[in-house]
Coordinates of C-alpha atoms and ligand atoms in Angstrom, one line a residue:
M1478 CA 23.3 -1.4 11.7
T1479 CA 25.9 1.0 10.3
T1480 CA 26.1 4.5 11.8
I1481 CA 26.0 7.2 9.2
D1482 CA 27.5 10.6 9.5
P1483 CA 24.6 13.0 8.6
V1484 CA 26.9 15.6 7.1
Q1485 CA 27.5 14.1 3.7
T1486 CA 27.8 15.4 0.2
D1487 CA 27.0 12.3 -1.8
P1488 CA 23.8 10.5 -0.5
V1489 CA 24.1 7.7 -3.1
Q1490 CA 27.5 6.8 -1.8
T1491 CA 26.6 7.2 1.8
Y1492 CA 23.3 5.6 2.0
V1493 CA 23.4 3.0 -0.7
A1494 CA 26.6 2.3 -2.6
S1495 CA 28.8 1.9 0.5
Q1496 CA 26.2 -0.3 2.3
D1497 CA 25.5 -4.0 2.2
F1498 CA 22.0 -5.2 1.7
A1499 CA 21.0 -8.8 2.6
M1500 CA 17.9 -10.8 3.2
L1501 CA 16.7 -11.9 6.6
V1502 CA 16.1 -15.6 7.3
G1503 CA 15.8 -17.1 10.7
G1504 CA 17.2 -14.1 12.4
R1505 CA 20.4 -14.0 10.2
L1506 CA 21.2 -11.6 7.4
V1507 CA 21.9 -13.9 4.4
E1508 CA 22.7 -14.0 0.7
A1509 CA 20.6 -16.0 -1.7
A1510 CA 21.7 -19.7 -1.5
S1511 CA 22.8 -19.4 -5.2
G1512 CA 25.0 -16.4 -4.4
E1513 CA 23.1 -14.5 -7.2
R1514 CA 22.5 -10.7 -6.9
R1515 CA 20.7 -8.3 -9.2
D1516 CA 21.6 -4.8 -10.0
V1517 CA 19.8 -1.9 -8.3
H1518 CA 19.4 1.3 -10.4
D1519 CA 18.9 4.9 -9.3
P1520 CA 15.9 6.2 -11.3
S1521 CA 17.3 9.8 -11.1
T1522 CA 20.4 8.9 -13.1
G1523 CA 19.8 5.4 -14.5
R1524 CA 23.1 4.3 -12.9
V1525 CA 23.7 1.0 -11.1
V1526 CA 24.2 2.0 -7.5
S1527 CA 23.9 -1.2 -5.6
S1528 CA 22.7 -4.8 -5.8
A1529 CA 20.3 -7.1 -3.9
P1530 CA 20.1 -10.8 -3.4
A1531 CA 18.2 -12.6 -6.1
A1532 CA 16.4 -15.3 -4.2
D1533 CA 14.9 -18.4 -5.7
R1534 CA 12.5 -21.1 -4.4
A1535 CA 15.1 -22.7 -2.1
D1536 CA 15.5 -19.4 -0.3
V1537 CA 11.8 -19.0 0.1
E1538 CA 11.5 -22.5 1.5
A1539 CA 14.3 -21.7 4.1
A1540 CA 12.4 -18.5 5.1
I1541 CA 9.1 -20.5 5.5
D1542 CA 11.0 -23.1 7.6
A1543 CA 12.2 -20.4 9.9
A1544 CA 8.8 -18.8 10.1
A1545 CA 7.1 -22.1 10.8
D1546 CA 9.6 -23.0 13.5
A1547 CA 9.3 -19.6 15.2
Q1548 CA 5.5 -19.4 15.1
P1549 CA 4.4 -21.5 18.1
G1550 CA 6.8 -19.6 20.4
W1551 CA 5.7 -16.3 19.0
E1552 CA 2.0 -17.1 19.5
A1553 CA 2.7 -18.3 23.1
L1554 CA 4.3 -15.0 24.0
G1555 CA 1.0 -13.2 24.4
V1556 CA 0.0 -9.8 23.1
D1557 CA 1.9 -7.6 25.6
E1558 CA 5.2 -9.2 24.7
R1559 CA 4.4 -8.9 21.0
I1560 CA 3.6 -5.3 21.4
A1561 CA 6.9 -4.8 23.3
C1562 CA 8.8 -6.1 20.2
I1563 CA 6.8 -3.7 18.0
E1564 CA 7.6 -0.8 20.3
R1565 CA 11.3 -1.6 20.1
F1566 CA 10.9 -1.8 16.3
R1567 CA 9.2 1.6 16.3
E1568 CA 12.2 3.1 18.1
L1569 CA 14.6 1.6 15.6
V1570 CA 12.5 3.0 12.7
H1571 CA 12.6 6.4 14.2
A1572 CA 16.4 6.2 14.7
N1573 CA 16.8 5.2 11.0
R1574 CA 14.3 7.8 9.6
E1575 CA 16.9 9.7 7.5
R1576 CA 18.6 6.5 6.2
L1577 CA 15.3 4.9 5.1
A1578 CA 14.0 8.1 3.5
M1579 CA 17.3 8.5 1.5
I1580 CA 17.3 4.9 0.4
D1581 CA 13.8 5.2 -0.9
A1582 CA 14.6 8.4 -2.7
I1583 CA 17.6 6.8 -4.4
D1584 CA 16.1 3.4 -5.1
C1585 CA 12.5 4.4 -5.9
G1586 CA 12.9 8.0 -7.1
N1587 CA 10.3 9.5 -4.8
P1588 CA 11.4 13.0 -3.4
V1589 CA 13.3 12.5 -0.2
E1590 CA 11.2 14.9 1.8
A1591 CA 8.1 12.9 0.9
M1592 CA 9.9 9.7 2.0
R1593 CA 10.6 11.3 5.4
G1594 CA 6.9 11.9 5.5
D1595 CA 6.3 8.2 4.7
I1596 CA 8.3 7.2 7.8
D1597 CA 6.5 9.7 9.9
I1598 CA 3.0 8.5 8.9
C1599 CA 3.9 5.1 10.2
E1600 CA 3.3 6.5 13.7
P1601 CA -0.4 5.9 14.1
Y1602 CA 0.0 2.4 12.8
F1603 CA 2.2 1.3 15.7
A1604 CA -0.1 2.7 18.3
G1605 CA -3.2 1.8 16.4
W1606 CA -2.4 -1.9 16.0
A1607 CA -1.4 -2.2 19.6
A1608 CA -4.7 -0.6 20.7
F1609 CA -6.8 -2.9 18.5
A1610 CA -4.9 -6.0 19.5
K1611 CA -5.3 -5.2 23.2
S1612 CA -9.1 -4.7 22.8
L1613 CA -9.7 -7.7 20.6
T1614 CA -12.5 -9.7 22.1
G1615 CA -14.6 -12.8 21.3
D1616 CA -18.4 -13.0 21.5
V1617 CA -20.8 -14.9 23.6
I1618 CA -23.8 -15.6 21.4
P1619 CA -27.2 -16.4 22.8
A1620 CA -28.0 -18.9 20.0
S1621 CA -29.9 -21.4 22.0
P1622 CA -31.2 -21.7 25.6
G1623 CA -29.3 -23.9 27.9
N1624 CA -26.1 -23.8 25.9
L1625 CA -23.0 -21.6 25.9
H1626 CA -21.8 -20.5 22.5
Y1627 CA -18.6 -18.4 22.3
T1628 CA -16.0 -17.4 19.7
A1629 CA -12.3 -17.7 19.8
H1630 CA -9.5 -16.9 17.4
R1631 CA -6.2 -18.4 16.4
P1632 CA -3.5 -17.1 14.1
Y1633 CA -3.1 -18.7 10.7
G1634 CA 0.5 -19.6 11.3
V1635 CA 2.8 -18.4 8.5
V1636 CA 1.7 -15.4 6.5
G1637 CA 3.1 -14.2 3.1
R1638 CA 3.3 -10.5 2.3
I1639 CA 4.0 -9.2 -1.2
T1640 CA 4.3 -5.5 -1.7
A1641 CA 4.2 -3.0 -4.5
F1642 CA 7.1 -0.7 -5.5
N1643 CA 5.7 2.8 -4.8
H1644 CA 6.1 3.3 -1.0
P1645 CA 8.6 0.6 -0.1
A1646 CA 9.6 1.6 3.4
F1647 CA 6.1 2.5 4.4
Y1648 CA 4.8 -0.9 3.3
A1649 CA 7.7 -2.9 4.9
I1650 CA 7.1 -1.1 8.2
T1651 CA 3.3 -1.0 8.4
R1652 CA 2.0 -4.0 6.5
P1653 CA 3.5 -6.8 8.7
L1654 CA 2.2 -5.3 11.9
P1655 CA -1.4 -6.7 12.0
S1656 CA -0.2 -10.2 11.1
L1657 CA 2.6 -10.2 13.7
I1658 CA 0.6 -8.7 16.6
T1659 CA -2.0 -11.5 16.2
G1660 CA 0.6 -14.2 16.6
N1661 CA 1.5 -15.1 13.0
T1662 CA 5.0 -15.2 11.7
L1663 CA 5.9 -13.7 8.3
V1664 CA 7.7 -14.1 5.0
M1665 CA 7.8 -10.8 3.3
K1666 CA 8.9 -10.4 -0.3
A1667 CA 10.3 -7.0 -1.2
S1668 CA 9.3 -5.4 -4.5
D1669 CA 11.9 -6.4 -7.1
E1670 CA 11.9 -2.8 -8.4
T1671 CA 12.5 -1.1 -5.1
T1672 CA 14.1 -3.6 -2.8
L1673 CA 16.7 -1.8 -0.6
S1674 CA 14.7 -0.1 2.1
T1675 CA 12.8 -3.4 2.7
L1676 CA 16.1 -5.2 3.2
A1677 CA 17.3 -2.4 5.5
I1678 CA 14.1 -2.7 7.5
G1679 CA 14.8 -6.4 7.7
E1680 CA 17.8 -5.5 9.8
L1681 CA 15.6 -3.6 12.2
Y1682 CA 13.2 -6.5 12.5
A1683 CA 16.2 -8.7 13.3
E1684 CA 17.0 -6.5 16.2
A1685 CA 13.5 -6.1 17.5
F1686 CA 11.9 -9.6 17.1
P1687 CA 12.9 -13.1 18.0
P1688 CA 14.6 -15.0 15.2
G1689 CA 12.3 -16.3 12.4
V1690 CA 9.3 -14.2 13.4
V1691 CA 10.0 -11.9 10.4
N1692 CA 11.8 -13.1 7.3
V1693 CA 12.5 -10.9 4.3
V1694 CA 13.4 -12.2 0.8
S1695 CA 14.1 -10.3 -2.4
G1696 CA 13.4 -11.3 -6.0
G1697 CA 10.8 -11.2 -8.7
A1698 CA 7.7 -13.1 -9.8
T1699 CA 9.3 -16.6 -9.1
V1700 CA 10.0 -15.6 -5.5
G1701 CA 6.5 -14.2 -5.1
D1702 CA 5.0 -17.4 -6.6
A1703 CA 7.0 -19.6 -4.3
V1704 CA 5.4 -17.7 -1.3
V1705 CA 1.9 -17.9 -2.8
T1706 CA 2.0 -21.6 -3.7
S1707 CA 3.6 -23.0 -0.6
P1708 CA 1.2 -25.2 1.3
R1709 CA 2.6 -23.9 4.5
V1710 CA 1.6 -20.3 3.9
K1711 CA -2.1 -20.1 4.8
R1712 CA -2.7 -16.4 4.5
I1713 CA -1.4 -14.0 1.8
G1714 CA -1.6 -10.2 1.9
F1715 CA -0.9 -8.7 -1.5
T1716 CA -0.4 -5.1 -2.7
G1717 CA 0.0 -4.6 -6.4
S1718 CA -1.6 -4.6 -9.8
V1719 CA -4.9 -6.2 -10.9
P1720 CA -3.3 -8.7 -13.3
T1721 CA -0.8 -9.9 -10.6
G1722 CA -3.6 -10.0 -8.0
L1723 CA -5.7 -12.3 -10.3
L1724 CA -2.7 -14.5 -10.9
I1725 CA -2.1 -14.8 -7.2
Q1726 CA -5.7 -15.9 -6.6
R1727 CA -5.3 -18.5 -9.3
R1728 CA -1.9 -19.7 -8.1
A1729 CA -3.0 -19.9 -4.5
A1730 CA -5.9 -22.2 -5.5
E1731 CA -3.5 -24.3 -7.7
S1732 CA -1.5 -25.0 -4.6
G1733 CA -4.3 -27.5 -3.8
H1734 CA -5.2 -25.7 -0.5
V1735 CA -7.7 -23.0 0.3
K1736 CA -5.8 -19.9 1.2
H1737 CA -7.0 -16.6 2.6
V1738 CA -5.9 -13.9 0.2
S1739 CA -6.4 -10.2 0.6
L1740 CA -5.7 -8.0 -2.4
E1741 CA -5.0 -4.2 -2.5
L1742 CA -5.0 -3.5 -6.2
G1743 CA -5.1 -0.7 -8.7
G1744 CA -7.5 2.2 -9.3
K1745 CA -8.6 4.8 -11.8
N1746 CA -10.0 7.1 -9.2
A1747 CA -12.6 9.7 -10.1
M1748 CA -12.6 13.2 -8.5
V1749 CA -16.1 14.7 -9.2
V1750 CA -16.2 18.5 -9.1
F1751 CA -19.5 20.4 -8.9
P1752 CA -19.9 24.0 -10.0
D1753 CA -20.4 25.5 -6.5
V1754 CA -16.8 24.7 -5.3
D1755 CA -14.2 27.1 -4.2
L1756 CA -12.1 26.9 -7.3
E1757 CA -8.8 27.5 -5.7
Q1758 CA -9.4 24.8 -3.0
A1759 CA -10.7 22.2 -5.5
V1760 CA -7.7 22.8 -7.9
E1761 CA -5.3 22.4 -5.0
G1762 CA -7.2 19.3 -4.0
A1763 CA -6.9 17.9 -7.5
I1764 CA -3.1 18.4 -7.6
F1765 CA -2.6 17.1 -4.0
G1766 CA -4.7 14.1 -4.8
M1767 CA -2.5 13.2 -7.8
N1768 CA 0.4 12.5 -5.3
L1769 CA 2.8 14.2 -7.7
T1770 CA 5.1 15.5 -5.0
V1771 CA 5.0 12.2 -3.1
C1772 CA 5.5 9.6 -5.8
Q1773 CA 5.1 11.2 -9.3
G1774 CA 1.4 10.0 -9.3
Q1775 CA 2.5 6.4 -8.9
S1776 CA -0.1 5.8 -6.2
C1777 CA -3.1 3.5 -6.2
G1778 CA -5.1 6.4 -4.6
S1779 CA -4.3 9.1 -7.1
N1780 CA -7.3 11.0 -8.6
S1781 CA -6.2 10.4 -12.1
R1782 CA -9.7 11.1 -13.6
V1783 CA -11.1 14.5 -12.7
L1784 CA -14.7 15.1 -13.8
V1785 CA -15.4 18.9 -13.8
H1786 CA -18.8 20.6 -14.4
S1787 CA -18.7 22.5 -17.6
R1788 CA -19.6 25.8 -15.9
I1789 CA -16.2 26.0 -14.2
Y1790 CA -14.3 23.7 -16.6
D1791 CA -12.1 26.2 -18.5
D1792 CA -11.1 28.0 -15.3
F1793 CA -10.4 24.8 -13.5
V1794 CA -8.1 23.4 -16.3
N1795 CA -6.2 26.7 -16.6
L1796 CA -5.6 27.0 -12.9
V1797 CA -4.4 23.4 -12.7
A1798 CA -2.0 24.1 -15.6
S1799 CA -0.6 27.2 -14.0
K1800 CA -0.1 25.6 -10.6
L1801 CA 1.7 22.6 -12.2
D1802 CA 4.2 25.0 -13.7
R1803 CA 5.6 25.8 -10.2
Y1804 CA 6.8 22.2 -9.7
R1805 CA 10.5 21.5 -10.2
V1806 CA 11.2 18.0 -11.6
G1807 CA 14.6 16.7 -10.6
V1808 CA 16.8 14.3 -8.8
A1809 CA 14.8 12.7 -6.0
Y1810 CA 17.4 13.2 -3.2
E1811 CA 18.0 16.9 -3.9
A1812 CA 16.2 19.2 -1.5
T1813 CA 14.8 21.5 -4.2
T1814 CA 13.0 18.7 -6.0
D1815 CA 9.2 18.6 -6.0
V1816 CA 8.7 15.8 -8.5
G1817 CA 11.2 12.9 -9.0
P1818 CA 11.6 10.4 -11.8
V1819 CA 9.3 7.4 -12.3
V1820 CA 10.6 4.1 -11.1
S1821 CA 12.3 2.6 -14.2
Q1822 CA 12.8 3.1 -17.9
V1823 CA 10.3 0.4 -18.6
H1824 CA 7.7 2.3 -16.6
A1825 CA 8.7 5.6 -18.2
D1826 CA 8.1 4.0 -21.7
R1827 CA 4.7 2.7 -20.5
V1828 CA 3.7 6.2 -19.2
N1829 CA 5.0 7.9 -22.4
A1830 CA 3.0 5.5 -24.5
Y1831 CA -0.2 6.5 -22.6
I1832 CA 0.6 10.1 -23.2
D1833 CA 1.1 9.5 -27.0
S1834 CA -2.2 7.5 -27.0
G1835 CA -4.0 10.5 -25.4
V1836 CA -2.9 12.8 -28.1
Q1837 CA -3.7 10.3 -30.9
E1838 CA -7.2 9.6 -29.4
G1839 CA -8.1 13.3 -29.5
A1840 CA -7.5 14.6 -25.9
T1841 CA -6.0 18.0 -25.5
L1842 CA -2.5 17.9 -24.0
V1843 CA -2.6 21.2 -22.0
R1844 CA 0.9 21.0 -20.6
G1845 CA 3.8 18.6 -19.8
G1846 CA 4.3 15.1 -21.0
G1847 CA 7.8 15.7 -22.3
R1848 CA 11.2 15.4 -20.8
P1849 CA 11.9 18.3 -18.4
E1850 CA 15.0 20.5 -18.9
G1851 CA 18.2 20.2 -16.9
V1852 CA 17.7 16.7 -15.5
P1853 CA 20.4 14.0 -15.7
D1854 CA 20.5 12.1 -19.0
G1855 CA 19.9 8.6 -17.8
G1856 CA 17.0 9.5 -15.4
H1857 CA 13.4 8.5 -16.0
F1858 CA 11.8 11.9 -15.9
I1859 CA 8.4 13.0 -17.2
E1860 CA 7.1 16.5 -16.9
P1861 CA 3.6 16.1 -15.2
A1862 CA 1.1 15.9 -18.1
L1863 CA -2.3 17.5 -18.0
F1864 CA -5.0 16.4 -20.5
A1865 CA -8.3 18.1 -21.1
D1866 CA -11.3 16.9 -23.1
V1867 CA -10.8 13.4 -22.0
T1868 CA -13.6 10.8 -22.5
L1869 CA -14.1 7.3 -21.2
D1870 CA -13.4 5.6 -24.5
M1871 CA -9.8 6.9 -24.4
R1872 CA -7.1 4.8 -22.8
I1873 CA -6.0 7.6 -20.6
G1874 CA -9.6 8.0 -19.5
R1875 CA -10.1 4.4 -18.4
E1876 CA -6.8 2.6 -17.7
E1877 CA -4.6 3.0 -14.7
I1878 CA -1.4 4.8 -15.9
F1879 CA 0.3 4.9 -12.5
G1880 CA 2.3 8.0 -13.3
P1881 CA 2.2 11.8 -13.6
V1882 CA -0.8 12.1 -15.9
M1883 CA -4.0 13.8 -15.0
S1884 CA -7.1 13.5 -17.2
I1885 CA -9.8 16.0 -17.0
F1886 CA -13.4 15.2 -18.2
R1887 CA -16.2 17.7 -18.8
W1888 CA -19.7 17.0 -17.5
D1889 CA -23.1 18.6 -17.7
D1890 CA -25.7 15.9 -16.9
Y1891 CA -25.5 14.3 -13.4
D1892 CA -26.6 10.8 -14.4
T1893 CA -24.3 10.7 -17.4
M1894 CA -21.4 11.8 -15.2
L1895 CA -22.2 9.1 -12.6
D1896 CA -22.3 6.4 -15.4
E1897 CA -18.8 7.5 -16.4
V1898 CA -17.6 7.4 -12.8
N1899 CA -19.0 3.9 -12.3
G1900 CA -18.4 2.7 -15.8
L1901 CA -15.1 0.9 -15.1
D1902 CA -14.3 -2.4 -13.4
L1903 CA -12.0 -0.6 -11.0
G1904 CA -13.4 0.9 -7.8
L1905 CA -10.7 1.8 -5.4
A1906 CA -11.3 5.4 -4.3
A1907 CA -13.1 8.6 -5.4
S1908 CA -13.7 12.1 -4.2
V1909 CA -16.7 14.4 -4.4
W1910 CA -16.2 18.2 -4.3
T1911 CA -19.2 20.5 -3.5
N1912 CA -20.5 22.7 -0.7
D1913 CA -23.9 21.1 -0.8
L1914 CA -24.2 18.4 1.9
D1915 CA -27.1 16.7 0.3
V1916 CA -25.4 16.5 -3.1
A1917 CA -22.2 15.4 -1.5
H1918 CA -23.7 12.4 0.4
K1919 CA -26.1 11.4 -2.4
T1920 CA -23.1 11.3 -4.8
A1921 CA -20.8 9.5 -2.3
D1922 CA -23.5 6.9 -1.9
A1923 CA -23.9 6.4 -5.6
I1924 CA -20.2 6.0 -6.4
Q1925 CA -18.9 2.4 -6.6
A1926 CA -15.7 2.6 -4.7
G1927 CA -14.2 1.4 -1.4
Y1928 CA -13.0 4.8 -0.1
V1929 CA -14.7 8.1 -0.8
W1930 CA -13.6 11.5 0.3
I1931 CA -15.8 14.6 0.4
N1932 CA -13.9 17.8 -0.2
D1933 CA -10.6 16.0 0.3
S1934 CA -8.5 13.4 -1.4
T1935 CA -5.9 10.7 -1.0
R1936 CA -5.4 10.9 2.8
H1937 CA -5.7 7.7 4.8
Y1938 CA -7.0 7.6 8.3
F1939 CA -5.8 4.7 10.4
G1940 CA -8.7 2.8 11.8
T1941 CA -11.0 3.4 8.8
P1942 CA -11.1 0.3 6.5
F1943 CA -9.1 0.9 3.3
G1944 CA -9.6 -1.2 0.3
G1945 CA -11.1 -1.5 -3.2
A1946 CA -14.6 -2.3 -4.5
K1947 CA -15.0 -4.3 -7.7
D1948 CA -11.7 -5.4 -9.3
S1949 CA -9.7 -3.0 -7.1
G1950 CA -9.4 -5.4 -4.3
L1951 CA -10.5 -8.0 -1.8
G1952 CA -10.6 -7.3 2.0
R1953 CA -9.9 -4.2 4.0
E1954 CA -6.7 -2.9 5.6
E1955 CA -5.7 -0.3 8.2
S1956 CA -8.6 -1.2 10.5
V1957 CA -9.9 -3.7 13.0
D1958 CA -11.3 -5.6 9.9
E1959 CA -7.7 -6.2 8.9
L1960 CA -6.6 -7.4 12.3
R1961 CA -9.4 -9.9 12.4
S1962 CA -8.5 -11.0 8.9
F1963 CA -5.2 -12.5 10.2
L1964 CA -7.1 -14.7 12.7
E1965 CA -9.1 -17.9 12.1
H1966 CA -12.4 -17.7 13.9
K1967 CA -13.8 -20.6 15.8
V1968 CA -17.1 -21.0 17.6
V1969 CA -17.2 -23.3 20.7
H1970 CA -20.6 -24.8 21.6
T1971 CA -21.0 -26.2 25.1
R1972 CA -24.1 -28.2 25.9
L1973 CA -24.9 -27.4 29.5
G1974 CA -26.5 -30.3 31.3
D1975 CA -29.1 -30.2 34.0
A1976 CA -27.3 -28.3 36.8
R1977 CA -29.8 -29.3 39.4
S1978 CA -29.2 -33.0 39.1
A1979 CA -25.4 -32.4 38.8
L1980 CA -25.5 -30.5 42.0
D1981 CA -27.5 -33.2 43.7
R1982 CA -24.9 -35.8 42.6
L1983 CA -22.0 -33.6 43.7
L1984 CA -23.4 -32.7 47.1
A1985 CA -24.9 -36.0 48.0
P1986 CA -23.7 -37.2 51.4
S1987 CA -20.8 -39.6 51.0
R1988 CA -21.4 -43.2 52.1
Ligands
NAD2607 P1 3.0 -5.6 -9.5 O1 1.7 -6.3 -9.5 O2 3.7 -5.5 -10.8 O3 4.0 -6.2 -8.4 C1 3.6 -6.2 -7.1 C2 4.4 -7.3 -6.4 O4 4.0 -8.6 -6.9 C3 5.9 -7.1 -6.6 O5 6.6 -7.4 -5.4 C4 6.2 -8.2 -7.6 O6 7.5 -8.7 -7.6 C5 5.2 -9.3 -7.2 N1 4.9 -10.3 -8.2 C6 4.9 -10.1 -9.6 N2 4.5 -11.2 -10.2 C7 4.2 -12.1 -9.2 C8 3.7 -13.4 -9.2 N3 3.5 -14.1 -10.3 N4 3.5 -14.0 -8.0 C9 3.7 -13.4 -6.9 N5 4.2 -12.1 -6.8 C10 4.4 -11.5 -8.0 O7 2.7 -4.1 -9.0 P2 3.7 -2.9 -8.9 O8 4.0 -2.4 -10.3 O9 4.7 -3.1 -7.9 O10 2.7 -1.8 -8.2 C11 1.8 -1.0 -9.0 C12 0.4 -1.5 -8.8 O11 0.1 -1.7 -7.4 C13 -0.6 -0.5 -9.3 O12 -1.6 -1.2 -10.0 C14 -1.2 0.1 -8.1 O13 -2.5 0.6 -8.2 C15 -1.2 -1.1 -7.1 N6 -1.1 -0.6 -5.7 C16 -2.2 -0.8 -5.0 C17 -2.3 -0.3 -3.6 C18 -3.5 -0.4 -2.8 O14 -3.4 -0.3 -1.6 N7 -4.7 -0.7 -3.3 C19 -1.1 0.3 -3.1 C20 0.0 0.4 -3.9 C21 0.0 -0.1 -5.2

């Protein structure tokens, strides 16, 4: 690990351009076997600032070899020794907080202060997984008289992890932990759009874990597909979009083996606002829930659909607009920036096309949506857009944009509003805003989503199962459910014989 002088004037040079980034295979930092590397762009300027190994199937096979070789020894270590490795890893993450936050700001475009926060919020995950793993028990089941039935678990072996682009360091730190602590070894594929912090974290895994326990590869869809289709990878944890999730389920099946696949996918999350709310608090909640100052709204959990009762509708829209005016859009690694660029020009084009479609389909663009003033020419900046008068038949009202675009719907009739909330195939998260307890819980119960907040939004609480309903996912993370999902479960049945005659035989006087 390179030591970095914190007093620097050019973070791009210091944290990225002057550094080497390699993959981790079998405890060694390596290049792709082909020697190929792909350019890494800084979304704040559009400039090439580094490169990362461009792996192919041969590299994935080498990573799976290493993980398979290391697995029996890792499982044999026992949970306390595995926790000790995780504790060492935690210390290294802390020591590298500034470096990792800066890399994500430069490579991903998220504001650096938010990325420091991403490192800090890993803390409950380290302690939480250790506590769950220590308290993991089996069951004794009274299924029949005279027999003993008990459960036991075993790790799957080699696990594949594929992550999304929007919180790279956070995913690379937290997502492997439940699979590792249960005795699996890992092949993790970094996002091809935001690769560098995952590779830097690979260096920390190399220091903290035995060789081969964690392997990190970088590349695009071909590399992900090689992980998914390998017969030796029995369990896959995926975070990404619905189309890729569907493809992964299909490709996993085409490998000819039954694989256990968990999917954390997209959302078009509704925030439902009743007329009795404290307006100021609800508006702050709507903006906070968009994750604009964390990742430009590029979050699966963002409340990108806000359904506001008509009695407070105009005041709500006006207050959101005036509060959004206070945000400064700019270079992600400058301290004064509130909102950074989106991840790439391709993604900026996609978001801008949604903004155009909103105008064409009749929504009112209240503010934003253009290019902010004073930002670097090549950067992928979009002034946070606020749309009013949005309806479910508009693309901005029903499709995940994954960017700085908030769509506000107006409602009067409760049942019609609920039909709109539940009228999509997506069902990741939602929030309900009212001071009436009965209304809050009745509505939370009626909403088809995996994670529902009342008078709050977007926050995760380690230990509570996170995941999507409907097409937003399969399985639950961040909870004991996830820990158990990395273990195969087995029931052992013991037929107990007649103890009386066994005793008589055993204790009979010897001849
Ligand atoms: P994506 O689906 O484009 O890519 C995700 C990962 O899959 C990347 O690492 C990519 O390289 C890899 N990949 C692409 N094609 C593949 C293939 N054929 N086989 C295997 N791997 C393949 O998603 P993204 O653009 O990185 O992230 C945005 C999406 O992720 C949004 O839809 C967002 O809602 C979702 N997301 C969900 C959660 C959640 O927890 N539910 C969290 C973050 C992001």
